[in-house]
Coordinates of C-alpha atoms and ligand atoms in Angstrom, one line a residue:
M651 CA 28.9 9.5 11.3
S652 CA 26.5 8.7 8.5
R653 CA 25.2 11.6 6.4
P654 CA 21.6 11.4 7.8
R655 CA 22.9 11.5 11.3
L656 CA 25.1 14.4 10.6
L657 CA 22.3 16.3 8.9
L658 CA 20.0 15.6 11.9
G659 CA 22.7 16.8 14.2
A660 CA 23.1 20.0 12.3
F661 CA 19.4 20.6 12.2
L662 CA 19.1 20.1 16.0
A663 CA 22.1 22.3 16.6
A664 CA 20.6 25.1 14.5
L665 CA 17.3 24.7 16.3
A666 CA 19.0 24.9 19.7
L667 CA 21.0 28.0 18.8
G668 CA 18.4 29.7 16.7
P669 CA 16.8 31.9 19.3
A670 CA 20.2 33.3 20.3
F671 CA 20.5 34.9 16.9
L672 CA 17.1 35.3 15.4
P673 CA 14.9 38.4 15.8
E674 CA 11.8 38.1 18.0
F675 CA 9.6 37.9 14.9
Y676 CA 11.2 34.7 13.7
V677 CA 11.2 33.1 17.1
T678 CA 7.5 33.7 17.2
L679 CA 7.1 32.2 13.7
L680 CA 9.1 29.1 14.8
N681 CA 7.0 28.7 17.8
Y682 CA 3.9 28.6 15.6
I683 CA 5.7 26.2 13.2
G684 CA 6.4 23.9 16.2
L685 CA 2.7 24.0 17.3
Y686 CA 1.5 23.2 13.7
S687 CA 4.2 20.5 13.3
L688 CA 2.6 18.5 16.3
V689 CA -0.7 18.4 14.6
A690 CA 0.7 17.7 11.2
L691 CA 2.8 14.8 12.7
G692 CA -0.5 13.2 13.9
L693 CA -1.8 13.5 10.4
V694 CA 1.3 11.9 8.9
L695 CA 0.5 8.9 11.1
L696 CA -3.2 8.9 10.5
T697 CA -3.5 10.1 6.9
G698 CA -0.2 9.7 5.2
V699 CA 0.7 6.3 6.7
G700 CA -2.6 5.0 7.9
G701 CA -4.6 6.2 4.9
L702 CA -7.4 7.8 7.0
T703 CA -8.2 11.3 5.9
S704 CA -9.2 13.7 8.7
F705 CA -10.2 17.3 8.2
G706 CA -11.1 17.6 11.9
Q707 CA -7.8 17.8 13.6
A708 CA -8.2 21.5 14.5
A709 CA -11.1 20.6 16.7
F710 CA -8.9 18.4 18.8
V711 CA -6.4 21.3 19.1
G712 CA -9.4 23.2 20.3
L713 CA -10.3 20.6 22.9
G714 CA -6.8 20.7 24.4
A715 CA -6.7 24.5 24.4
Y716 CA -10.2 25.1 25.8
A717 CA -9.7 22.4 28.5
T718 CA -6.6 24.0 29.9
A719 CA -7.9 27.6 29.4
Y720 CA -11.2 26.9 31.2
L721 CA -9.7 24.9 34.1
T722 CA -6.8 27.2 34.7
V723 CA -8.9 30.4 34.5
A724 CA -12.1 29.2 36.2
Y725 CA -10.6 26.9 38.9
G726 CA -7.0 28.0 39.1
L727 CA -5.7 24.6 38.4
S728 CA -2.1 24.0 37.4
P729 CA -1.5 23.9 33.7
W730 CA 0.6 20.7 34.2
L731 CA -2.5 19.1 35.6
T732 CA -4.9 20.4 33.0
L733 CA -2.6 19.1 30.2
F734 CA -3.6 15.6 31.4
V735 CA -7.2 16.6 31.8
G736 CA -7.0 17.8 28.2
F737 CA -5.5 14.5 27.1
A738 CA -8.2 12.5 28.9
L739 CA -11.0 14.7 27.4
T740 CA -9.5 14.6 23.9
G741 CA -8.7 10.9 24.1
S742 CA -12.3 10.1 25.1
V743 CA -13.9 12.2 22.4
A744 CA -11.5 10.7 19.9
L745 CA -12.4 7.2 21.0
L746 CA -16.1 7.9 20.7
L747 CA -15.8 9.8 17.3
G748 CA -13.3 7.1 16.1
A749 CA -15.7 4.3 17.0
I750 CA -18.4 5.9 15.0
T751 CA -16.6 7.4 12.0
L752 CA -13.7 5.0 11.3
R753 CA -16.2 2.3 10.2
L754 CA -17.2 4.6 7.4
S755 CA -15.4 3.7 4.2
G756 CA -14.3 5.7 1.1
H757 CA -15.5 9.3 1.0
Y758 CA -17.7 8.9 4.0
L759 CA -14.9 9.0 6.5
P760 CA -13.5 12.5 5.4
L761 CA -17.1 13.7 5.3
G762 CA -17.6 12.4 8.8
T763 CA -14.5 14.2 10.1
I764 CA -15.8 17.4 8.5
A765 CA -19.1 16.9 10.4
W766 CA -17.5 16.6 13.8
G767 CA -14.9 19.3 13.0
L768 CA -17.8 21.7 12.4
S769 CA -19.8 20.6 15.4
L770 CA -17.0 21.0 17.8
Y771 CA -16.1 24.4 16.4
Y772 CA -19.7 25.7 16.8
L773 CA -19.8 24.1 20.3
F774 CA -16.7 26.3 21.3
G775 CA -18.3 29.4 19.9
N776 CA -21.7 28.8 21.5
L777 CA -20.9 27.7 25.1
E778 CA -21.5 30.6 27.4
F779 CA -19.0 29.5 30.0
L780 CA -16.3 29.3 27.3
G781 CA -16.8 32.9 26.4
G782 CA -18.6 32.3 23.1
Q783 CA -17.1 33.9 20.0
T784 CA -15.0 36.4 22.0
G785 CA -13.3 33.6 23.8
M786 CA -11.4 33.6 27.2
T787 CA -8.6 35.9 28.3
G788 CA -6.3 35.7 31.3
V789 CA -4.9 32.2 30.6
P790 CA -1.8 31.9 32.8
G791 CA 1.7 31.4 31.3
L792 CA 3.8 28.3 32.0
S793 CA 6.6 27.8 34.3
I794 CA 8.8 24.8 34.9
F795 CA 10.1 24.3 38.5
G796 CA 9.5 28.0 39.2
F797 CA 11.3 29.1 36.0
A798 CA 8.8 31.3 34.1
L799 CA 8.6 30.7 30.3
D800 CA 7.5 34.3 30.0
T801 CA 9.1 35.2 26.7
G802 CA 8.7 33.6 23.2
R803 CA 12.4 32.7 23.3
K804 CA 12.0 30.7 26.5
Y805 CA 8.7 29.1 25.3
Y806 CA 10.5 28.1 22.1
Y807 CA 12.6 25.5 23.9
L808 CA 9.6 23.8 25.5
V809 CA 7.8 23.8 22.1
W810 CA 10.7 22.3 20.2
V811 CA 11.7 19.8 22.7
L812 CA 8.2 18.4 22.5
V813 CA 8.1 18.5 18.7
I814 CA 11.4 16.5 18.5
A815 CA 10.2 14.1 21.2
A816 CA 7.0 13.6 19.2
V817 CA 8.8 13.1 15.9
F818 CA 11.0 10.4 17.5
S819 CA 8.0 8.7 19.1
V820 CA 6.2 8.5 15.8
Q821 CA 9.3 7.4 14.0
N822 CA 10.0 4.7 16.6
L823 CA 6.4 3.6 16.4
L824 CA 6.4 3.2 12.6
N825 CA 9.6 1.1 12.8
S826 CA 8.1 -1.5 15.1
R827 CA 5.8 -4.5 15.1
P828 CA 2.6 -2.3 15.6
G829 CA 4.1 0.2 13.2
R830 CA 4.4 -2.5 10.4
A831 CA 0.7 -3.2 11.0
I832 CA -0.1 0.5 10.7
R833 CA 1.8 0.8 7.5
S834 CA 0.0 -2.2 6.1
L835 CA -3.5 -0.7 6.7
R836 CA -3.4 1.2 3.4
G837 CA -3.6 -2.1 1.4
G838 CA -7.2 -2.4 2.5
G839 CA -6.6 -4.5 5.6
V840 CA -7.3 -8.0 4.2
M841 CA -3.6 -8.9 4.3
A842 CA -3.0 -7.4 7.7
E843 CA -6.0 -9.2 9.2
S844 CA -4.9 -12.5 7.7
F845 CA -1.8 -12.2 9.8
G846 CA -3.6 -11.5 13.0
V847 CA -3.8 -7.6 13.0
N848 CA -7.0 -6.2 14.4
T849 CA -7.3 -3.4 11.9
A850 CA -10.4 -1.8 13.4
R851 CA -8.7 -1.4 16.8
L852 CA -5.5 -0.2 15.2
K853 CA -7.3 2.5 13.3
I854 CA -8.8 3.8 16.5
V855 CA -5.3 3.7 18.2
I856 CA -3.7 5.9 15.5
F857 CA -6.7 8.2 15.5
V858 CA -6.4 8.7 19.3
Y859 CA -2.6 9.1 19.0
A860 CA -3.1 11.9 16.4
A861 CA -5.8 13.5 18.5
L862 CA -3.5 13.5 21.5
L863 CA -0.7 15.3 19.5
A864 CA -3.3 17.9 18.5
S865 CA -4.4 18.2 22.1
L866 CA -0.8 18.9 23.2
S867 CA -0.5 21.5 20.5
G868 CA -3.7 23.2 21.8
W869 CA -2.3 23.2 25.4
L870 CA 0.9 24.8 24.2
Y871 CA -1.1 27.3 22.1
A872 CA -3.4 28.5 25.0
H873 CA -0.5 29.1 27.3
L874 CA 1.7 30.8 24.6
L875 CA -1.1 33.2 23.6
R876 CA -2.7 33.3 27.0
F877 CA -6.0 33.7 25.2
V878 CA -8.4 31.4 23.3
N879 CA -11.2 32.0 20.9
P880 CA -12.8 29.5 18.4
T881 CA -11.2 30.8 15.2
P882 CA -8.0 28.8 15.2
F883 CA -10.0 25.6 15.6
S884 CA -12.3 25.9 12.6
L885 CA -12.6 23.7 9.6
N886 CA -10.5 26.1 7.6
I887 CA -7.5 25.5 9.8
G888 CA -8.3 21.8 9.8
I889 CA -7.9 21.9 6.0
E890 CA -4.7 23.9 6.4
Y891 CA -3.2 21.1 8.6
L892 CA -3.9 18.6 5.8
F893 CA -2.2 21.0 3.3
M894 CA 0.9 21.0 5.5
V895 CA 1.1 17.3 5.5
V896 CA 0.6 17.1 1.7
I897 CA 3.2 19.8 1.1
G898 CA 5.8 18.1 3.3
G899 CA 5.0 14.6 2.0
A900 CA 2.3 12.7 3.8
R901 CA 4.4 9.5 4.1
F902 CA 7.3 11.1 5.8
V903 CA 7.6 11.8 9.5
W904 CA 9.9 14.8 9.0
G905 CA 7.5 15.9 6.2
A906 CA 5.2 17.2 8.9
V907 CA 7.9 19.7 10.2
V908 CA 8.9 20.6 6.6
G909 CA 5.2 21.2 5.6
A910 CA 4.3 23.1 8.7
G911 CA 7.4 25.3 8.2
L912 CA 6.9 25.9 4.5
L913 CA 3.2 26.6 4.6
T914 CA 3.6 29.0 7.6
I915 CA 6.5 30.9 6.1
L916 CA 4.9 31.1 2.7
K917 CA 1.6 32.3 4.1
E918 CA 3.3 35.0 6.2
W919 CA 5.3 36.2 3.2
L920 CA 2.3 36.2 0.8
Q921 CA 0.3 38.1 3.5
G922 CA 3.0 40.7 3.4
I923 CA 3.4 41.2 -0.3
L924 CA 0.1 40.3 -1.9
P925 CA -2.0 43.2 -0.7
R926 CA 0.7 45.5 -2.0
I927 CA 0.7 43.8 -5.4
V928 CA -3.0 43.7 -5.7
G929 CA -3.4 47.2 -4.2
Q930 CA -6.1 46.4 -1.7
A931 CA -6.4 44.5 1.6
G932 CA -7.7 40.9 1.6
E933 CA -6.9 37.3 2.2
F934 CA -5.4 36.8 -1.2
E935 CA -2.8 34.3 0.2
T936 CA -5.4 31.6 0.5
I937 CA -6.1 31.8 -3.2
V938 CA -2.4 31.7 -4.2
L939 CA -1.7 28.9 -1.7
G940 CA -4.6 26.9 -3.3
I941 CA -3.1 27.3 -6.7
L942 CA 0.3 26.3 -5.5
L943 CA -1.1 23.2 -3.9
V944 CA -2.8 22.1 -7.1
L945 CA 0.5 22.5 -8.9
L946 CA 2.4 20.6 -6.3
L947 CA -0.1 17.7 -6.5
Q948 CA 0.4 17.6 -10.2
R949 CA 4.1 17.8 -10.1
A950 CA 5.0 16.0 -6.9
R951 CA 2.3 13.8 -5.4
E952 CA 4.7 12.7 -2.7
G953 CA 5.2 16.2 -1.4
L954 CA 8.6 17.9 -1.0
M955 CA 10.4 15.3 1.2
P956 CA 11.5 13.1 -1.6
F957 CA 13.5 16.1 -3.0
F958 CA 15.3 16.5 0.2
Q959 CA 15.9 12.8 0.5
R960 CA 17.6 12.8 -2.9
W961 CA 20.6 14.4 -1.3
V962 CA 20.6 12.2 1.8
P963 CA 20.7 8.5 1.6
P964 CA 17.8 7.2 3.7
A965 CA 18.7 6.1 7.1
R966 CA 18.3 2.3 7.4
W967 CA 16.0 1.9 10.3
V968 CA 15.5 -1.8 10.1
N969 CA 18.3 -4.2 10.8
A970 CA 17.4 -7.8 10.8
P971 CA 20.0 -9.5 13.0
Q972 CA 21.8 -12.6 11.9
S973 CA 21.1 -14.3 15.3
A974 CA 18.5 -13.7 18.0
A975 CA 16.6 -15.7 20.6
A976 CA 14.4 -18.2 18.8
L977 CA 10.7 -17.7 18.8
P978 CA 8.5 -20.4 20.4
R979 CA 6.8 -22.7 17.9
R980 CA 3.4 -24.1 18.0
E981 CA 2.7 -27.7 18.7
R982 CA 2.6 -29.8 15.4
P983 CA -0.2 -32.2 14.6
A984 CA 0.7 -35.9 14.3
P985 CA 1.4 -37.0 10.7
G986 CA -1.6 -38.4 9.0
E987 CA -4.1 -36.8 11.4
T988 CA -7.1 -35.1 9.7
L989 CA -6.1 -31.5 9.5
L990 CA -8.6 -29.7 7.4
E991 CA -12.1 -30.7 6.3
A992 CA -14.5 -28.8 4.2
R993 CA -18.1 -30.1 4.5
A994 CA -20.4 -29.0 1.7
A995 CA -18.7 -25.5 1.7
R996 CA -20.8 -23.1 -0.4
K997 CA -20.3 -19.6 -1.6
Q998 CA -22.8 -17.6 -3.6
F999 CA -22.2 -14.1 -5.1
G1000 CA -25.8 -13.1 -5.9
G1001 CA -26.9 -15.6 -8.5
L1002 CA -23.4 -17.0 -9.1
V1003 CA -22.5 -20.1 -7.2
A1004 CA -18.7 -19.8 -7.0
V1005 CA -18.2 -22.7 -4.7
N1006 CA -20.9 -25.4 -4.9
D1007 CA -21.1 -27.6 -1.8
L1008 CA -17.5 -28.6 -2.0
S1009 CA -16.3 -31.3 0.4
F1010 CA -12.8 -32.6 0.8
T1011 CA -10.4 -33.5 3.6
M1012 CA -6.7 -33.1 4.0
A1013 CA -4.3 -35.0 6.2
S1014 CA -1.4 -33.6 8.1
G1015 CA 1.9 -33.7 6.3
E1016 CA 0.2 -33.8 2.9
I1017 CA 0.6 -31.6 -0.2
L1018 CA -2.8 -31.4 -1.7
G1019 CA -3.3 -29.7 -5.1
L1020 CA -6.5 -27.8 -5.8
I1021 CA -6.7 -27.3 -9.6
G1022 CA -9.3 -26.3 -12.1
P1023 CA -9.8 -23.8 -14.9
N1024 CA -9.9 -20.1 -14.4
G1025 CA -13.0 -19.1 -12.5
A1026 CA -13.5 -22.6 -11.1
G1027 CA -13.8 -21.1 -7.5
K1028 CA -10.3 -22.1 -6.1
S1029 CA -9.4 -18.7 -4.8
T1030 CA -12.9 -18.3 -3.4
M1031 CA -12.4 -21.6 -1.6
F1032 CA -9.2 -20.2 0.0
N1033 CA -11.1 -17.1 1.1
L1034 CA -13.7 -19.4 2.8
I1035 CA -11.0 -21.4 4.6
T1036 CA -9.2 -18.3 5.8
G1037 CA -12.2 -16.3 6.9
V1038 CA -11.8 -13.6 4.3
L1039 CA -15.3 -14.4 3.0
P1040 CA -18.3 -15.8 5.0
L1041 CA -19.7 -19.1 3.8
S1042 CA -23.1 -19.2 2.3
G1043 CA -23.5 -22.7 3.6
G1044 CA -21.6 -25.7 4.9
E1045 CA -18.7 -26.0 7.4
V1046 CA -14.9 -25.9 7.6
H1047 CA -13.1 -27.7 10.3
F1048 CA -9.5 -27.5 11.3
R1049 CA -7.7 -29.8 13.8
G1050 CA -11.1 -31.0 15.0
A1051 CA -12.7 -27.6 15.6
R1052 CA -15.1 -25.6 13.4
I1053 CA -13.4 -22.5 12.0
D1054 CA -16.1 -21.1 9.6
G1055 CA -17.5 -18.0 11.2
L1056 CA -14.2 -17.0 12.7
A1057 CA -12.5 -13.8 11.6
S1058 CA -9.3 -14.3 9.5
R1059 CA -7.2 -12.9 12.3
Q1060 CA -8.5 -15.7 14.5
I1061 CA -7.9 -18.4 12.0
V1062 CA -4.3 -17.5 11.4
R1063 CA -3.9 -17.8 15.2
R1064 CA -4.7 -21.4 14.9
G1065 CA -2.0 -22.1 12.4
I1066 CA -3.3 -21.5 8.9
A1067 CA -1.3 -19.0 6.8
R1068 CA -1.7 -18.1 3.3
T1069 CA -0.4 -16.3 0.2
F1070 CA -2.6 -14.3 -2.3
Q1071 CA -3.1 -14.8 -6.0
H1072 CA -2.9 -11.1 -6.5
V1073 CA 0.1 -10.2 -4.2
H1074 CA -0.6 -8.1 -1.2
I1075 CA 2.7 -6.5 -0.3
R1076 CA 3.5 -3.0 0.8
P1077 CA 5.8 -1.9 -2.1
T1078 CA 7.5 1.0 -0.3
M1079 CA 8.5 -1.2 2.7
T1080 CA 11.6 -3.2 2.7
V1081 CA 11.3 -6.9 1.9
V1082 CA 12.3 -7.9 5.4
E1083 CA 9.6 -5.7 7.0
N1084 CA 7.0 -7.0 4.7
V1085 CA 7.9 -10.5 5.8
A1086 CA 8.0 -9.6 9.4
I1087 CA 4.2 -8.7 9.2
G1088 CA 3.8 -12.5 9.0
A1089 CA 5.2 -12.8 12.5
H1090 CA 2.8 -10.3 14.0
L1091 CA 1.2 -12.7 16.3
R1092 CA 4.5 -14.0 17.7
G1093 CA 5.2 -10.6 19.3
R1094 CA 3.0 -8.8 21.9
K1095 CA 4.5 -5.4 22.5
G1096 CA 2.1 -2.6 21.7
V1097 CA 2.1 1.0 20.6
V1098 CA 3.4 2.6 23.8
A1099 CA 6.3 0.2 24.2
A1100 CA 7.1 0.8 20.5
A1101 CA 6.9 4.7 20.6
L1102 CA 9.3 4.6 23.7
R1103 CA 11.5 2.0 21.9
R1104 CA 11.1 -0.4 24.9
E1105 CA 10.6 -3.5 22.6
R1106 CA 14.0 -3.8 20.9
A1107 CA 14.7 -7.3 22.2
E1108 CA 11.4 -8.7 20.9
E1109 CA 11.8 -6.7 17.7
A1110 CA 15.1 -8.3 17.1
T1111 CA 13.6 -11.8 17.4
L1112 CA 10.9 -10.9 14.9
L1113 CA 13.2 -9.4 12.3
H1114 CA 15.5 -12.3 12.7
E1115 CA 12.7 -14.7 12.1
A1116 CA 11.8 -12.7 8.9
R1117 CA 15.4 -12.9 7.8
R1118 CA 15.6 -16.6 8.5
Q1119 CA 12.5 -17.3 6.4
L1120 CA 13.8 -15.1 3.6
E1121 CA 17.0 -16.9 3.5
R1122 CA 15.2 -20.1 3.5
V1123 CA 13.1 -19.2 0.4
G1124 CA 16.1 -17.9 -1.4
L1125 CA 15.6 -14.1 -1.0
G1126 CA 18.3 -13.5 1.5
E1127 CA 20.1 -11.1 -0.8
H1128 CA 17.1 -8.8 -1.0
L1129 CA 16.4 -8.1 2.7
Y1130 CA 16.6 -4.4 2.5
D1131 CA 15.3 -3.8 -1.1
Q1132 CA 12.0 -2.2 -1.5
A1133 CA 9.5 -5.0 -1.9
G1134 CA 8.0 -3.2 -4.9
S1135 CA 11.3 -3.5 -6.8
L1136 CA 11.2 -7.3 -6.8
A1137 CA 10.0 -9.2 -9.9
L1138 CA 6.5 -10.4 -9.6
G1139 CA 7.6 -14.0 -9.2
Q1140 CA 9.9 -13.0 -6.3
Q1141 CA 7.0 -11.1 -4.7
R1142 CA 5.1 -14.3 -4.6
I1143 CA 8.0 -16.0 -2.9
L1144 CA 8.2 -13.1 -0.5
E1145 CA 4.6 -14.0 0.4
I1146 CA 5.5 -17.6 1.2
A1147 CA 8.3 -16.3 3.5
R1148 CA 5.8 -14.1 5.2
A1149 CA 3.3 -16.9 5.6
L1150 CA 6.1 -19.1 7.1
C1151 CA 6.8 -16.4 9.7
A1152 CA 3.4 -17.1 11.2
D1153 CA 4.6 -20.5 12.2
P1154 CA 1.7 -22.3 10.4
V1155 CA 1.0 -26.0 10.3
L1156 CA -1.1 -25.5 7.1
L1157 CA 0.1 -23.3 4.3
L1158 CA -2.3 -22.1 1.6
L1159 CA -0.6 -21.0 -1.6
D1160 CA -2.6 -19.5 -4.3
E1161 CA -0.7 -19.9 -7.7
P1162 CA 2.7 -19.5 -6.1
A1163 CA 4.5 -20.5 -9.4
A1164 CA 2.8 -18.0 -11.6
G1165 CA 5.4 -15.6 -13.2
L1166 CA 8.4 -17.8 -12.2
R1167 CA 10.9 -19.0 -14.6
Y1168 CA 11.8 -22.7 -15.0
R1169 CA 14.7 -22.7 -12.5
E1170 CA 12.7 -20.7 -10.0
K1171 CA 9.9 -23.1 -10.3
Q1172 CA 12.2 -26.0 -9.5
A1173 CA 13.6 -24.1 -6.5
L1174 CA 10.1 -23.5 -5.3
A1175 CA 9.2 -27.2 -5.7
D1176 CA 12.3 -28.1 -3.8
L1177 CA 11.3 -25.7 -1.0
L1178 CA 7.8 -27.2 -0.8
R1179 CA 9.3 -30.7 -0.6
R1180 CA 11.6 -29.6 2.2
L1181 CA 8.7 -28.0 4.1
K1182 CA 6.7 -31.3 3.7
G1183 CA 9.8 -33.2 5.0
E1184 CA 9.5 -31.0 8.1
G1185 CA 5.9 -31.9 8.6
M1186 CA 4.3 -29.0 7.0
S1187 CA 0.9 -29.4 5.2
V1188 CA 0.3 -27.5 2.0
L1189 CA -2.8 -26.7 0.1
L1190 CA -1.7 -25.6 -3.3
V1191 CA -3.7 -23.9 -6.0
E1192 CA -1.9 -24.0 -9.2
H1193 CA -2.4 -23.6 -12.9
D1194 CA 0.8 -25.1 -14.1
M1195 CA 0.0 -28.9 -14.5
D1196 CA 3.6 -30.1 -14.8
F1197 CA 4.5 -28.2 -11.7
V1198 CA 1.7 -29.8 -9.7
M1199 CA 2.0 -33.3 -11.0
N1200 CA 5.5 -34.0 -9.7
L1201 CA 4.9 -32.3 -6.4
V1202 CA 1.5 -33.1 -4.8
D1203 CA 0.3 -36.2 -3.0
R1204 CA -3.3 -35.9 -4.1
L1205 CA -5.4 -33.6 -6.3
V1206 CA -8.9 -32.2 -6.0
V1207 CA -10.2 -30.8 -9.3
M1208 CA -12.8 -28.1 -9.4
D1209 CA -14.9 -26.8 -12.3
F1210 CA -17.7 -24.2 -12.0
G1211 CA -17.5 -24.4 -8.2
E1212 CA -17.9 -28.2 -8.1
K1213 CA -15.5 -31.0 -7.3
I1214 CA -15.3 -33.0 -10.6
A1215 CA -12.5 -35.4 -9.5
Q1216 CA -10.1 -36.2 -6.8
G1217 CA -7.2 -38.7 -6.5
L1218 CA -3.6 -39.4 -7.3
P1219 CA -2.0 -37.2 -9.9
R1220 CA -1.5 -40.1 -12.4
A1221 CA -5.2 -41.0 -12.3
I1222 CA -6.3 -37.4 -12.6
Q1223 CA -4.2 -36.9 -15.7
S1224 CA -6.3 -39.4 -17.6
D1225 CA -9.6 -38.7 -16.0
P1226 CA -12.1 -37.8 -18.8
A1227 CA -14.0 -35.3 -16.8
V1228 CA -10.8 -33.4 -16.0
L1229 CA -9.7 -33.5 -19.6
E1230 CA -13.0 -32.1 -20.7
A1231 CA -12.9 -29.3 -18.2
Y1232 CA -9.3 -28.4 -19.1
L1233 CA -9.4 -28.9 -22.8
G1234 CA -13.0 -28.1 -23.4
G1235 CA -14.9 -31.1 -24.7
V1236 CA -12.4 -33.6 -26.1
E1237 CA -14.7 -36.3 -27.5
Ligands
ADP1571 P1 -10.4 -19.3 -9.5 O1 -9.5 -18.8 -8.4 O2 -10.6 -20.7 -9.6 O3 -9.8 -18.8 -10.9 P2 -12.3 -17.5 -8.3 O4 -12.5 -18.2 -7.0 O5 -11.5 -16.4 -8.3 O6 -11.8 -18.6 -9.3 O7 -13.8 -17.1 -8.9 C1 -14.8 -18.0 -9.0 C2 -16.0 -17.2 -9.5 O8 -16.5 -16.3 -8.5 C3 -15.7 -16.4 -10.8 O9 -16.7 -16.5 -11.6 C4 -15.5 -15.0 -10.2 O10 -15.9 -14.1 -11.2 C5 -16.5 -15.1 -9.0 N1 -16.1 -14.2 -7.9 C6 -15.0 -14.2 -7.2 N2 -15.0 -13.4 -6.2 C7 -16.1 -12.6 -6.3 C8 -16.7 -11.5 -5.6 N3 -16.0 -11.0 -4.6 N4 -17.8 -11.0 -6.1 C9 -18.5 -11.6 -7.1 N5 -18.0 -12.6 -7.8 C10 -16.8 -13.1 -7.5
MG1572 MG1 -7.8 -17.8 -8.4

C-alpha cells in the first residue's frame, strides 16, 4: 500500500476506535469538530478552490438547524424528513442569494455575504415562532432503525461517517470534469469560458453545494444539542469558519478537517488557561487566536496542510490512460471553403481605436498569419473573434453564420479554440488536467455524477484525449508535472494541446513561439504543418518574422488597428508600408 493510503487507513481506524478509549469530554469535542468540518469543507470548495469568499456560512447552518428544530417540535415530523426539508429550504435560499451576490465582483462579494449573514441571524432572533433570542428547546434526538443515538459516543459515528462521506464527495468532485472547471474559476474565468464552461452557473452550483453541507451540519447540531438559539449562527461564527479553512489550508480538502480540529482544540485550551494567566474572566482566546492567525498568514499562506504533506507524497489522483474509447469528432469543413470572415470589425476602448474596421477572410485548411508591431490590435482581434470582447462595430462570420454577439463558451462549441498571449494555466494543477479543461465540452457528466464517482468511463476518455494531445505536441513526458513548473515556452505549447482537445476546426494561436528556443520553434512549425496536413485551419499571431515567413500561406498585416497589407509572405516582405510599420520610417 502507498503511504497516503496507509496514513488514511490509520486515521480512519483511529477515528473508528477513538470513542472506545477517549473520555466523554473528548468525544464531545470530536463531535463538534465533525460538525465544523462539514461547514469548513464547503468553504474549501467555495473559497479555497473556487475563490469566492463567504462570511455567511453560519447562517446556512442556522437554516438547517432551525428548519429541523421547528418542524420536529411544532409538527412532530421525523428528523429524517426534516433533513430534506432543510436541504430544500437552504438550497432555495442559497440559489436566490447566489444569483444576487455572486455577480458582485472583488470586495463586494464578501460584503454581500456579510449582509445576508447578518440578516438571517437577526431573522432567527426576531421570529416569534422560532423562540426569539431564547430559542427552542425539546428538539428530539435521532434514532436509526429504532436504535437511539442517545449518547455522544453513539452520535459520534453518525457525525463522522457523514464527514468522511462529505470529504470523499468533495474530493471526487474536484478530480473530475466539473471539478477541473471549478478549479479554473480562480483564474478569472476567461479561460474557462473560452472552453465552454458556464462560470456563472458553476459558481452558483458550488455555492449551493457549500450551503447544503452547512445545512447538514445544522441538522446534526440541532439533534445533538436538542436545543437551538441564534448565537451559533452569527457572523462571528461565520468568520470562525473562514479561520478554520485558512488554518488548515484553503486549497486542501483535508485542510477543512485539520483546520476545524486545530481551531476547536486551541480555542478550548486557551479558554481554559487564559483567564488563569490574566487573572480575570473574559473571552481572551479570541484575541490570541486573532494574533496567531495573522502570524500564520505571514509565515504560511497556504495553511498547515503543506507541512503535513511534506511527509506524505501526494496521492496521484489523476491517471490519464494510455488507451480509451475515442471521443466523437466534429464534422470538418471542405478544404477551401470560406471559414472565417471579419467584416469591418471594430473595437474602441474609449477614445482608442484598437481595431479599426478590419476585414479579412480565411479559407479552410489555410494557415493565415496576422502580424504587426506591438499594440497593433492583433490580440484584440482574437478577443473579438472568440467573444471575449464585444465588438464596437462590424461583424464576424464563421462557417456561414454570424458569431459576433455570442458568448465565448458558445463560440468554442462551434469549433474555434484559442491560446492566450499571456498564458492562462492553473499552475498548481497537473499538465494533463490543465489540458483536459480543453475537452470540457466533449463530456457531459455533471457535479452529482462526479461527487459519486459515477463518471469514470467518460473521465477516462477525456484524460486519454488530453494525454494524446500532449504526446502529439511533445509534452508527453510532463503529464503529471505541475503546470507552473514548465518553462514559459512549454506552457504555451500546453495551451496548444488544450486547444486541440476542444476538437477545433480553427485554431487561434497568439504568439505561440514567444519564449521558445530555436529547436522548439522548429518543432512547433512542424506540428503546425502536420495539423494543416490533417485539414486544420490556423490563425497565427506572431512576432518572429522568420518563423511566420516559412510557415504561413498568407499574411494580414496590421498597424494601429488597421490592415495595411495582405498577401503572400514574399510580397509582404518587400511591401514598403510593412517595412515602414516594422522598421519605423525607412525612406
Ligand atoms: P497587439 O496584440 O497587436 O500587440 P493589442 O490588441 O494587445 O495589440 O492592443 C491594441 C491596443 O489596444 C493597444 O494600444 C492596447 O493598449 C489597447 N488595449 C488592449 N486591450 C485593452 C483594454 N482591455 N482596455 C484598453 N485598452 C486596451
Ligand atoms: Mg498581442
